Coordinates of C-alpha atoms and ligand atoms in Angstrom, one line a residue:
M247 CA -0.1 0.5 -0.3
D248 CA 1.5 3.7 -0.7
S249 CA 1.6 6.0 1.8
V250 CA -0.1 8.4 0.0
E251 CA -3.2 7.4 -1.5
K252 CA -6.1 9.7 -3.5
I253 CA -9.7 10.0 -2.7
P254 CA -11.3 7.9 -4.8
R255 CA -14.5 10.2 -6.5
N256 CA -17.6 10.6 -4.5
F257 CA -19.6 13.9 -4.0
I258 CA -18.2 16.3 -2.5
T259 CA -15.4 15.8 -4.3
D260 CA -17.9 16.4 -7.2
I261 CA -18.8 19.7 -5.4
I262 CA -15.2 20.8 -5.2
D263 CA -14.3 19.7 -8.6
A264 CA -17.0 22.2 -9.5
D265 CA -16.8 25.2 -7.3
L266 CA -13.0 25.0 -8.4
K267 CA -14.0 25.3 -11.8
E268 CA -16.7 27.7 -11.6
G269 CA -14.8 30.2 -9.8
R270 CA -17.0 30.0 -6.3
H271 CA -13.8 29.0 -4.9
D272 CA -9.8 28.9 -5.5
H273 CA -8.6 26.5 -2.7
V274 CA -9.9 24.1 -0.3
A275 CA -10.1 24.4 3.3
T276 CA -11.8 21.7 5.7
R277 CA -12.0 21.3 8.9
F278 CA -11.8 17.8 11.7
P279 CA -14.1 19.1 14.7
P280 CA -13.9 16.6 17.4
E281 CA -15.4 17.0 20.4
P282 CA -12.2 16.0 23.1
N283 CA -14.8 13.6 25.2
G284 CA -13.1 10.4 24.0
Y285 CA -10.9 8.9 22.1
L286 CA -11.6 8.5 18.6
H287 CA -12.4 5.6 17.2
I288 CA -12.9 3.9 13.6
G289 CA -15.4 6.4 12.2
H290 CA -13.8 9.3 13.4
A291 CA -11.5 7.5 11.1
K292 CA -13.1 8.0 8.2
S293 CA -13.5 12.1 9.1
I294 CA -10.6 12.2 8.9
C295 CA -9.0 10.7 5.8
L296 CA -12.2 13.0 3.9
N297 CA -11.5 16.0 5.6
F298 CA -7.2 15.4 5.7
G299 CA -7.3 13.4 2.3
L300 CA -9.2 16.0 0.8
A301 CA -6.5 18.8 1.8
R302 CA -3.5 17.3 0.4
D303 CA -5.2 15.6 -3.1
Y304 CA -6.5 20.0 -3.6
N305 CA -3.4 21.0 -2.8
G306 CA -5.5 23.3 0.4
T307 CA -5.7 23.0 4.3
C308 CA -7.3 22.0 7.3
N309 CA -7.5 22.5 10.8
L310 CA -7.8 20.7 13.5
R311 CA -10.3 22.2 15.6
F312 CA -11.3 21.0 19.2
D313 CA -14.9 21.7 20.2
D314 CA -14.8 22.3 23.1
T315 CA -17.7 24.4 24.2
N316 CA -19.0 21.5 27.6
P317 CA -16.5 22.2 30.2
V318 CA -17.9 19.5 31.8
K319 CA -16.8 16.6 29.9
E320 CA -14.2 17.8 28.0
D321 CA -10.3 16.7 29.2
M322 CA -6.6 17.2 28.7
E323 CA -5.9 13.6 28.3
Y324 CA -7.7 13.2 25.3
I325 CA -6.7 16.5 23.4
N326 CA -3.6 14.9 23.2
S327 CA -5.0 11.4 22.7
I328 CA -6.5 12.7 19.7
K329 CA -3.7 15.2 18.7
H330 CA -1.6 11.6 18.2
D331 CA -4.2 8.9 16.6
V332 CA -4.7 12.2 14.0
Q333 CA -1.0 12.5 13.2
W334 CA -0.7 8.6 13.6
L335 CA -2.8 7.9 10.8
G336 CA 0.0 10.3 8.9
F337 CA -2.1 13.6 8.6
Q338 CA -0.9 17.2 10.5
W339 CA -3.1 19.7 10.6
S340 CA -2.5 23.5 8.8
G341 CA -0.6 25.6 11.6
E342 CA -1.6 25.5 15.2
V343 CA -4.4 23.7 16.6
R344 CA -7.6 25.6 16.9
H345 CA -10.1 25.7 19.4
S346 CA -13.6 26.5 19.7
S347 CA -13.1 28.3 23.4
D348 CA -10.2 30.5 21.0
Y349 CA -12.8 32.2 19.7
F350 CA -15.7 32.3 22.6
D351 CA -15.2 36.5 22.5
Q352 CA -15.8 36.2 19.7
L353 CA -19.3 34.2 19.8
Y354 CA -19.9 36.8 22.8
Q355 CA -20.2 39.6 20.6
F356 CA -22.4 37.7 17.5
A357 CA -24.2 36.9 20.3
L358 CA -24.8 40.6 21.2
E359 CA -25.5 41.0 17.2
L360 CA -28.0 39.1 17.7
I361 CA -30.1 40.1 20.2
D362 CA -29.5 43.7 19.5
Q363 CA -31.2 42.5 16.1
G364 CA -34.1 41.2 18.1
L365 CA -33.1 38.1 16.4
A366 CA -31.9 37.1 20.4
Y367 CA -33.6 36.8 23.6
V368 CA -32.8 35.6 27.1
D369 CA -35.4 32.6 28.5
E370 CA -36.7 32.1 31.7
L371 CA -38.2 28.5 31.1
S372 CA -37.1 26.1 33.2
A373 CA -35.6 22.6 30.2
D374 CA -38.6 20.7 30.5
E375 CA -40.5 23.8 30.1
I376 CA -38.6 24.3 26.6
R377 CA -38.7 21.2 26.4
E378 CA -42.9 20.8 26.6
Y379 CA -43.3 24.3 24.2
R380 CA -40.4 23.2 21.6
G381 CA -43.7 21.0 20.0
T382 CA -43.3 17.5 18.0
L383 CA -42.8 16.4 14.2
K384 CA -46.6 17.2 14.0
E385 CA -47.4 19.4 15.9
P386 CA -45.8 23.7 16.1
G387 CA -44.5 24.9 19.3
K388 CA -45.3 27.5 21.5
N389 CA -43.9 30.5 21.9
S390 CA -42.1 31.1 25.4
P391 CA -43.5 34.2 27.1
Y392 CA -39.9 35.7 27.4
R393 CA -39.8 35.6 23.5
D394 CA -41.0 39.9 23.0
R395 CA -38.4 41.0 25.6
S396 CA -36.9 44.8 24.9
V397 CA -33.6 44.8 23.0
E398 CA -32.6 46.6 26.2
E399 CA -34.1 44.1 28.1
N400 CA -32.2 41.6 26.8
R401 CA -28.8 42.9 26.5
A402 CA -29.1 43.4 30.6
L403 CA -30.0 39.4 31.7
F404 CA -27.6 38.0 29.1
E405 CA -25.1 40.6 30.9
K406 CA -26.2 38.8 33.9
M407 CA -25.6 35.6 32.2
K408 CA -22.6 36.4 31.5
N409 CA -21.7 37.8 35.4
G410 CA -23.1 34.6 36.9
Q411 CA -26.2 36.3 38.6
F412 CA -28.6 33.3 37.2
E413 CA -28.2 29.7 38.8
E414 CA -27.8 27.0 35.8
G415 CA -30.9 26.3 34.1
K416 CA -32.7 29.1 35.3
A417 CA -31.7 31.1 31.9
C418 CA -30.8 30.9 28.8
L419 CA -30.2 32.8 25.7
R420 CA -32.1 31.7 22.4
A421 CA -32.4 32.2 19.1
K422 CA -35.6 34.4 17.7
I423 CA -36.6 32.5 14.6
D424 CA -39.7 30.8 14.6
M425 CA -42.3 28.8 16.7
A426 CA -43.8 26.6 14.3
S427 CA -40.5 25.9 11.7
P428 CA -41.0 22.3 10.2
F429 CA -37.3 21.5 11.9
I430 CA -36.9 21.5 15.3
C431 CA -34.1 22.7 15.4
M432 CA -35.3 25.7 14.2
R433 CA -37.1 26.8 16.8
D434 CA -35.8 29.2 18.7
P435 CA -32.6 26.9 19.6
V436 CA -30.3 27.3 22.9
I437 CA -27.7 29.2 21.5
Y438 CA -26.3 29.7 25.0
R439 CA -25.9 27.8 28.5
V440 CA -24.9 28.9 32.2
R441 CA -22.6 26.5 33.4
Y442 CA -20.2 26.6 36.4
A443 CA -17.8 24.2 35.4
S444 CA -14.2 25.4 34.7
H445 CA -12.9 24.9 31.0
A446 CA -9.2 22.8 30.6
L447 CA -8.5 25.5 27.8
T448 CA -10.5 29.1 30.0
G449 CA -10.7 28.2 33.2
D450 CA -13.0 30.1 35.0
K451 CA -13.8 32.8 32.5
W452 CA -16.7 32.6 31.5
C453 CA -19.9 31.0 33.2
I454 CA -21.9 30.7 30.1
Y455 CA -21.2 28.1 26.7
P456 CA -22.2 29.0 23.6
M457 CA -23.8 25.6 22.1
Y458 CA -23.1 23.6 19.3
D459 CA -24.7 24.7 16.5
F460 CA -24.2 28.3 17.3
T461 CA -20.4 28.4 17.6
H462 CA -19.3 25.4 14.9
C463 CA -20.8 27.7 11.7
I464 CA -19.0 30.6 13.4
S465 CA -15.4 28.5 14.0
D466 CA -16.5 27.2 10.3
A467 CA -16.2 31.2 8.7
I468 CA -14.2 32.6 11.6
E469 CA -11.5 30.1 9.9
H470 CA -12.5 30.3 6.3
I471 CA -13.3 26.8 5.6
T472 CA -15.1 26.9 2.8
H473 CA -16.0 23.0 3.2
S474 CA -17.9 21.9 6.6
I475 CA -18.4 18.3 6.5
C476 CA -20.2 16.5 8.8
T477 CA -22.9 13.8 8.6
L478 CA -26.0 13.2 7.5
E479 CA -27.6 13.7 11.4
F480 CA -26.9 17.3 11.1
Q481 CA -29.2 17.6 7.9
D482 CA -31.5 20.0 9.5
N483 CA -29.6 21.7 10.7
R484 CA -27.5 22.8 8.1
R485 CA -30.3 25.1 8.1
L486 CA -29.5 27.2 11.6
Y487 CA -26.1 27.2 10.3
D488 CA -26.9 29.4 7.7
W489 CA -29.4 31.2 9.4
V490 CA -27.1 32.2 12.1
L491 CA -23.8 33.2 9.6
E492 CA -26.6 35.2 7.2
H493 CA -27.1 37.1 10.5
I494 CA -24.1 38.3 11.9
S495 CA -22.1 40.6 10.8
I496 CA -19.1 37.8 8.9
D497 CA -17.2 37.9 5.4
C498 CA -17.6 34.2 5.2
H499 CA -20.2 32.0 4.6
P500 CA -19.1 28.5 4.2
H501 CA -21.1 25.3 3.3
Q502 CA -22.0 22.4 5.2
Y503 CA -21.9 19.2 3.6
E504 CA -23.4 15.5 5.3
M505 CA -22.0 12.3 4.8
S506 CA -23.5 8.9 5.9
R507 CA -21.7 8.0 9.1
L508 CA -19.8 5.0 9.7
N509 CA -21.3 1.9 10.8
L510 CA -19.3 -1.3 11.8
E511 CA -20.3 -4.3 12.7
Y512 CA -19.3 -6.2 16.1
S513 CA -18.6 -2.2 17.2
I514 CA -19.0 0.6 18.9
T515 CA -18.9 3.7 17.9
S516 CA -20.1 6.4 20.3
K517 CA -17.6 7.9 23.0
R518 CA -20.8 8.2 25.3
K519 CA -20.6 3.7 24.9
L520 CA -17.1 3.4 24.5
N521 CA -16.7 5.9 27.9
L522 CA -19.6 3.4 29.7
L523 CA -17.3 -0.1 28.2
V524 CA -13.6 1.9 29.7
N525 CA -15.3 3.5 32.7
E526 CA -17.5 -0.1 33.9
G527 CA -14.3 -2.2 33.2
Y528 CA -15.8 -4.2 30.4
V529 CA -12.2 -3.8 28.3
D530 CA -8.3 -3.0 29.6
G531 CA -8.6 0.6 28.6
W532 CA -9.5 3.0 25.8
D533 CA -7.0 1.1 23.9
D534 CA -8.1 -2.4 24.7
P535 CA -7.0 -4.5 21.4
R536 CA -10.7 -5.3 21.0
L537 CA -12.4 -2.0 20.4
T538 CA -12.1 -0.2 17.2
T539 CA -10.8 3.0 18.9
I540 CA -8.2 4.1 16.8
S541 CA -5.6 3.2 20.2
G542 CA -6.8 -0.1 20.3
L543 CA -6.8 -0.5 16.5
R544 CA -2.7 0.8 16.9
R545 CA -2.0 -1.7 19.5
R546 CA -4.1 -4.5 18.1
G547 CA -1.4 -4.5 15.0
Y548 CA -3.2 -2.2 12.6
T549 CA -0.9 -0.1 10.6
P550 CA -2.0 3.5 9.7
A551 CA -2.6 2.3 5.9
S552 CA -4.7 -0.5 6.6
I553 CA -7.1 1.7 8.4
R554 CA -6.5 5.2 5.3
E555 CA -7.5 2.3 2.2
F556 CA -10.3 0.7 4.9
C557 CA -11.5 4.6 4.4
R558 CA -10.6 4.3 1.4
R559 CA -12.8 1.4 0.2
I560 CA -15.5 2.2 1.9
G561 CA -16.3 5.3 -0.2
V562 CA -18.1 8.8 0.7
T563 CA -22.0 8.6 0.3
K564 CA -25.0 9.4 1.7
Q565 CA -26.4 6.3 1.7
E566 CA -26.3 4.4 6.0
N567 CA -25.1 0.8 5.3
T568 CA -23.2 -0.8 8.0
V569 CA -20.1 -2.2 6.7
E570 CA -18.5 -5.7 8.0
M571 CA -15.6 -6.5 10.4
T572 CA -14.0 -8.8 7.7
A573 CA -13.6 -5.4 5.6
L574 CA -11.4 -4.0 7.6
E575 CA -9.6 -7.4 8.6
S576 CA -9.1 -7.7 4.9
C577 CA -7.2 -4.1 4.5
I578 CA -5.1 -5.8 7.6
R579 CA -3.8 -8.6 6.5
E580 CA -3.5 -7.1 3.5
D581 CA -1.0 -4.7 4.4
L582 CA 0.7 -8.0 6.8
N583 CA 0.4 -10.8 3.5
A584 CA 2.7 -8.4 2.2
N585 CA 5.1 -6.8 4.9
A586 CA 5.6 -8.2 7.9
P587 CA 8.5 -11.1 8.8
R588 CA 7.2 -14.3 9.1
A589 CA 8.2 -16.0 12.4
M590 CA 7.6 -19.7 13.7
A591 CA 5.1 -19.7 17.0
V592 CA 4.3 -23.1 18.7
L593 CA 1.2 -21.6 20.6
R594 CA 0.4 -24.8 22.9
P595 CA 3.4 -26.7 22.6
L596 CA 3.2 -30.5 22.3
K597 CA 7.2 -32.1 22.8
L598 CA 8.3 -33.6 19.9
V599 CA 11.8 -36.2 19.5
I600 CA 14.1 -37.1 17.1
D601 CA 14.6 -40.1 18.6
N602 CA 17.6 -41.4 15.5
Y603 CA 18.9 -37.0 14.9
G604 CA 23.4 -37.3 14.9
A605 CA 22.4 -40.2 13.0
E606 CA 24.5 -39.9 9.2
G607 CA 22.0 -37.3 7.7
I608 CA 20.3 -36.2 10.9
T609 CA 22.4 -33.5 11.6
A610 CA 21.5 -30.4 11.1
T611 CA 22.1 -27.5 14.2
S612 CA 19.9 -24.5 12.1
F613 CA 18.1 -23.4 8.9
T614 CA 19.2 -20.9 6.9
V615 CA 14.8 -19.4 6.2
P616 CA 13.8 -16.1 4.4
N617 CA 12.3 -13.6 6.6
H618 CA 9.2 -13.1 4.1
P619 CA 8.6 -15.2 1.2
D620 CA 8.6 -12.4 -1.9
K621 CA 10.6 -10.7 -0.2
P622 CA 14.6 -11.3 -0.8
E623 CA 15.5 -7.9 0.6
L624 CA 14.0 -8.6 4.1
G625 CA 16.8 -11.6 4.2
T626 CA 17.5 -14.3 5.9
R627 CA 18.2 -15.5 9.5
E628 CA 19.0 -19.3 11.0
I629 CA 16.4 -20.8 13.0
S630 CA 17.6 -23.9 15.2
F631 CA 16.9 -27.4 15.7
S632 CA 17.8 -29.6 17.6
K633 CA 17.2 -33.2 18.9
E634 CA 13.5 -31.9 21.1
L635 CA 11.3 -29.4 19.5
F636 CA 8.2 -27.9 20.0
I637 CA 4.7 -28.8 18.0
D638 CA 1.1 -27.7 17.9
E639 CA -0.9 -29.8 20.1
A640 CA -3.2 -29.3 17.3
D641 CA -0.6 -31.0 14.6
F642 CA -1.0 -34.6 16.4
R643 CA -2.8 -37.7 16.3
E644 CA -2.6 -40.7 17.2
E645 CA -5.1 -42.0 14.5
A646 CA -7.0 -40.2 12.3
N647 CA -8.3 -40.6 8.3
K648 CA -7.1 -39.9 5.2
Q649 CA -7.9 -35.8 5.5
Y650 CA -5.6 -35.4 8.0
K651 CA -2.2 -33.7 6.7
R652 CA -0.9 -33.3 10.1
L653 CA 1.5 -35.6 11.7
K654 CA 0.6 -39.1 13.2
L655 CA 1.6 -42.5 14.3
G656 CA 2.8 -43.9 11.3
G657 CA 2.5 -41.4 8.7
L658 CA 5.1 -38.5 7.6
V659 CA 5.1 -34.8 7.2
R660 CA 7.5 -32.4 6.5
L661 CA 9.0 -30.2 9.7
R662 CA 8.6 -26.2 8.0
H663 CA 11.7 -25.9 6.1
G664 CA 13.7 -28.9 7.5
Y665 CA 13.2 -33.1 7.6
I666 CA 10.6 -35.7 6.5
V667 CA 9.7 -37.3 9.9
K668 CA 7.6 -40.3 10.6
A669 CA 5.9 -40.8 14.1
T670 CA 7.0 -44.0 15.8
S671 CA 5.4 -43.6 19.2
C672 CA 3.4 -40.9 22.2
E673 CA 4.2 -40.9 24.9
K674 CA 0.9 -39.9 27.4
D675 CA -0.1 -38.5 31.2
E676 CA -2.3 -40.4 33.6
T677 CA -5.4 -38.7 32.1
G678 CA -4.6 -39.8 28.5
K679 CA -3.7 -36.7 27.2
V680 CA 0.0 -36.8 25.1
T681 CA 2.8 -35.6 26.2
C682 CA 5.4 -36.5 24.0
V683 CA 5.7 -37.7 20.3
H684 CA 8.2 -39.5 19.5
V685 CA 9.6 -39.7 15.4
E686 CA 12.1 -40.7 13.1
A687 CA 13.2 -38.7 10.9
I688 CA 14.7 -39.8 7.4
P689 CA 18.3 -38.6 6.3
N690 CA 19.0 -36.2 3.9
S691 CA 15.6 -35.0 3.2
V692 CA 16.0 -30.9 4.1
G693 CA 14.3 -29.0 1.3
C694 CA 14.6 -31.9 -1.0
D695 CA 12.2 -35.2 -2.0
V696 CA 13.5 -38.5 -0.6
E697 CA 12.2 -42.2 -3.1
G698 CA 9.4 -43.2 -1.3
F699 CA 9.3 -41.5 1.9
K700 CA 6.0 -38.9 1.3
A701 CA 4.9 -36.2 3.7
K702 CA 1.8 -34.9 4.0
G703 CA 2.4 -32.0 5.0
V704 CA 4.0 -29.7 6.7
I705 CA 3.7 -28.5 10.1
H706 CA 6.1 -26.0 11.8
F707 CA 8.1 -26.2 15.0
V708 CA 10.3 -24.1 17.2
D709 CA 13.9 -25.7 19.4
A710 CA 12.9 -26.9 22.5
N711 CA 16.5 -26.6 23.5
N712 CA 16.2 -22.5 22.5
Y713 CA 13.0 -20.7 22.2
Y714 CA 11.6 -17.7 23.5
D715 CA 8.5 -18.9 26.3
G716 CA 6.5 -15.6 25.9
K717 CA 2.8 -15.0 26.3
V718 CA 0.4 -14.9 24.0
M719 CA -2.8 -13.4 23.6
L720 CA -5.7 -14.4 20.7
Y721 CA -8.9 -12.1 20.8
Q722 CA -12.6 -12.5 19.6
R723 CA -15.0 -10.4 18.6
L724 CA -15.4 -8.4 21.7
F725 CA -19.3 -8.1 20.9
T726 CA -22.1 -11.5 20.8
V727 CA -24.2 -9.2 17.9
P728 CA -22.9 -7.8 14.7
N729 CA -24.8 -4.8 16.1
P730 CA -24.6 -3.9 19.3
G731 CA -25.5 -0.2 18.8
A732 CA -28.8 -1.3 18.7
A733 CA -28.8 -3.8 21.2
E734 CA -31.0 -2.5 24.4
D735 CA -28.1 -3.7 26.7
F736 CA -25.2 -2.9 25.0
L737 CA -23.1 -4.3 28.1
A738 CA -24.5 -7.6 27.5
C739 CA -23.9 -8.4 24.7
V740 CA -20.1 -7.8 25.9
D741 CA -19.0 -11.2 25.1
K742 CA -16.9 -11.6 28.4
N743 CA -14.8 -14.6 26.5
S744 CA -13.6 -12.6 23.9
V745 CA -9.6 -12.9 25.3
E746 CA -7.9 -15.7 25.4
V747 CA -4.5 -15.6 26.8
I748 CA -1.9 -18.5 26.7
E749 CA 0.5 -17.9 29.1
H750 CA 3.5 -20.0 28.1
A751 CA 3.7 -20.3 23.8
A752 CA 6.8 -22.0 22.4
L753 CA 8.3 -19.1 20.5
E754 CA 11.6 -18.4 18.1
A755 CA 14.3 -17.5 19.5
S756 CA 14.8 -14.6 18.3
L757 CA 11.3 -13.3 19.1
A758 CA 12.4 -12.3 22.6
Q759 CA 14.7 -9.9 20.2
A760 CA 10.9 -7.8 19.2
K761 CA 10.2 -4.3 19.7
V762 CA 6.8 -2.7 19.9
G763 CA 5.5 -2.2 16.8
D764 CA 6.9 -5.3 15.2
S765 CA 4.5 -7.7 13.4
F766 CA 4.8 -11.0 12.2
Q767 CA 3.2 -13.1 10.2
F768 CA 3.4 -16.8 12.9
E769 CA 3.4 -19.6 10.0
R770 CA 0.1 -21.3 9.6
E771 CA -1.4 -19.6 12.9
G772 CA -1.4 -16.1 12.1
Y773 CA -0.6 -12.0 12.1
F774 CA 0.5 -11.6 15.6
C775 CA 2.1 -7.7 17.2
V776 CA 4.2 -7.0 19.9
D777 CA 1.9 -5.4 22.9
S778 CA 2.5 -1.8 23.6
K779 CA 1.3 -2.3 26.7
Y780 CA 2.5 -5.0 28.5
S781 CA 6.0 -5.7 26.7
T782 CA 9.6 -5.5 28.1
E783 CA 12.4 -5.0 27.3
G784 CA 13.5 -8.9 26.2
H785 CA 10.0 -10.3 27.6
P786 CA 7.8 -8.9 24.4
V787 CA 3.6 -10.1 24.8
F788 CA 2.4 -10.8 21.7
N789 CA -1.4 -9.6 20.4
L790 CA -3.7 -11.3 17.9
T791 CA -4.7 -9.1 15.3
V792 CA -5.9 -11.2 13.0
A793 CA -6.2 -14.9 11.4
L794 CA -4.1 -15.8 8.6
R795 CA -7.7 -16.4 6.2
E796 CA -10.9 -15.3 6.9
T797 CA -13.0 -18.4 7.4
K798 CA -10.2 -19.8 9.6
K799 CA -10.3 -19.1 13.6
V800 CA -7.2 -19.2 15.4
Q801 CA -6.7 -23.0 16.3
A802 CA -8.5 -24.0 19.3
Ligands
LIG1035 P1 -19.9 9.9 19.2 O1 -20.6 9.7 18.9 O2 -18.9 9.0 18.8 O3 -19.1 11.6 20.6 P2 -19.8 12.7 17.2 O4 -20.1 13.0 16.0 O5 -20.5 13.4 18.5 O6 -19.7 11.6 17.6 P3 -16.9 14.4 17.0 O7 -15.8 14.5 18.2 O8 -18.5 15.5 18.1 O9 -18.2 12.9 17.3 O10 -17.0 13.8 15.9 C1 -15.6 14.7 14.9 C2 -15.9 14.3 13.7 O11 -15.9 13.0 13.7 C3 -17.1 14.7 13.4 O12 -17.1 15.7 11.5 C4 -18.0 13.8 13.0 O13 -19.1 13.9 12.2 C5 -17.3 12.9 12.9 N1 -17.9 11.5 13.0 C6 -18.3 11.4 14.1 N2 -18.1 9.6 14.0 C7 -19.0 9.3 13.3 C8 -18.2 8.6 12.2 N3 -19.0 7.0 12.6 N4 -18.8 8.0 10.7 C9 -18.2 9.0 9.8 N5 -17.5 10.6 10.8 C10 -18.0 10.0 11.8
LIG1036 MG1 -19.8 15.1 19.3

């Protein structure tokens, strides 16, 4: 996968092309506006790839703007994680990071402008009353009794709000639009409310905070955004976006365009719900490898290129749909298949003894093997070999039918990169479990066929006298249902058995040197990466990133 991929044509690039051609714009300026109330998830990646990608493809700009108008839910930890995730995905914002809170002074002045034109009023209905008066989709709303206050009175009351002379919920500023509008968002929306909370950046300077709909359009205009892209649920709000900009003295009027959200099977893309999973201990932090947060995908072993490729493939449309998890998995599998070095790892070790080791033609102490079958430039390595090896429990049966392409008593298999061996006997413990397999190796059979000794298949091994005894984590889907977001109690859909910890896997010795950021194909098992949380120097822990094939589960 290339590090620079162009966004495939979509309805937004069509709009931009027309705007440039017809002279409505001579450049493209986008923004990515996360609310810092959680970590970013795969849905945000779609928006990031689009907004930053458009800026890249059209030689324009993309701002990173924190939509920090709700001081109660926001946090520096989130701000830092979001910046890191955007950069990790391979994008850089134009200039400084922006914040809606950078514009609080200007927003306040624009609110005064609306008041002065008789287009905003201080309402003293309670939140419940406001809801009641708002009406429904079928019924128009009712005017608030405070709606016709004079400009002077509204000025004075808004000043009181600003000075902390109203308790929370006792007064708010509303735009005076139309309580009978078919669009509920136009029924005198609240544009400022009182909140006594310290803000991460403005501290205690303000006790009134502007609402999203008022803030967002003005912030876009202040930054001279040309194309303001959001998700479909804001379609109606576009009327309010335009109304605000038409009624204040600002020289720029960006346009809002809506695309469908990304919904991904077996995953949650709501920060509120992700917060619950994290805070109630259902997962191991925001970066739990089973989560489709950006940090979870990173810890799982996804590369930035694989996530960008996924976003490229799903495209940008106005149709709501749900993407299959396998679409995301294919992207990382293809990337790792092409780029990850191979390694040998026995997840459920079973001892194998070569009884005739040391005889003529059976004396190898190591094999030189390629790190990647198709990429000689990735070099070779030595894998050690001796009389005693580990193979996977699943690769031996005392008896099996013809379909079984692994080792059985009396049968022949090739040890990957090594000799053909024939199983002669096995040892068992008191429960009947096989504890050791005895084989005879066929002399001089490394890398070539030997007349009369046909191997049924190839199995992998690790030298039992030289290996890394390491921990491996296997993951299944976090949820038992494809659409947990729609479940009444999505927490009840968490699969408690979705992590399996293998404390003692037998791993090729060189894997002890693996570092965070390294990924491997464990031959015949899957793709694995070094876990960033539990690994220590010389003791990497491995996470399953994805199985080798779509249908094949990692062997149980
Ligand atoms: P959440 O419900 O997770 O809080 P949000 O839309 O409120 O989602 P924001 O932080 O406000 O989250 O979103 C920042 C940007 O990312 C917005 O432009 C939003 O439209 C976009 N975005 C969020 N979720 C998705 C998604 N699932 N698909 C595409 N874009 C998304
Ligand atoms: Mg939001």
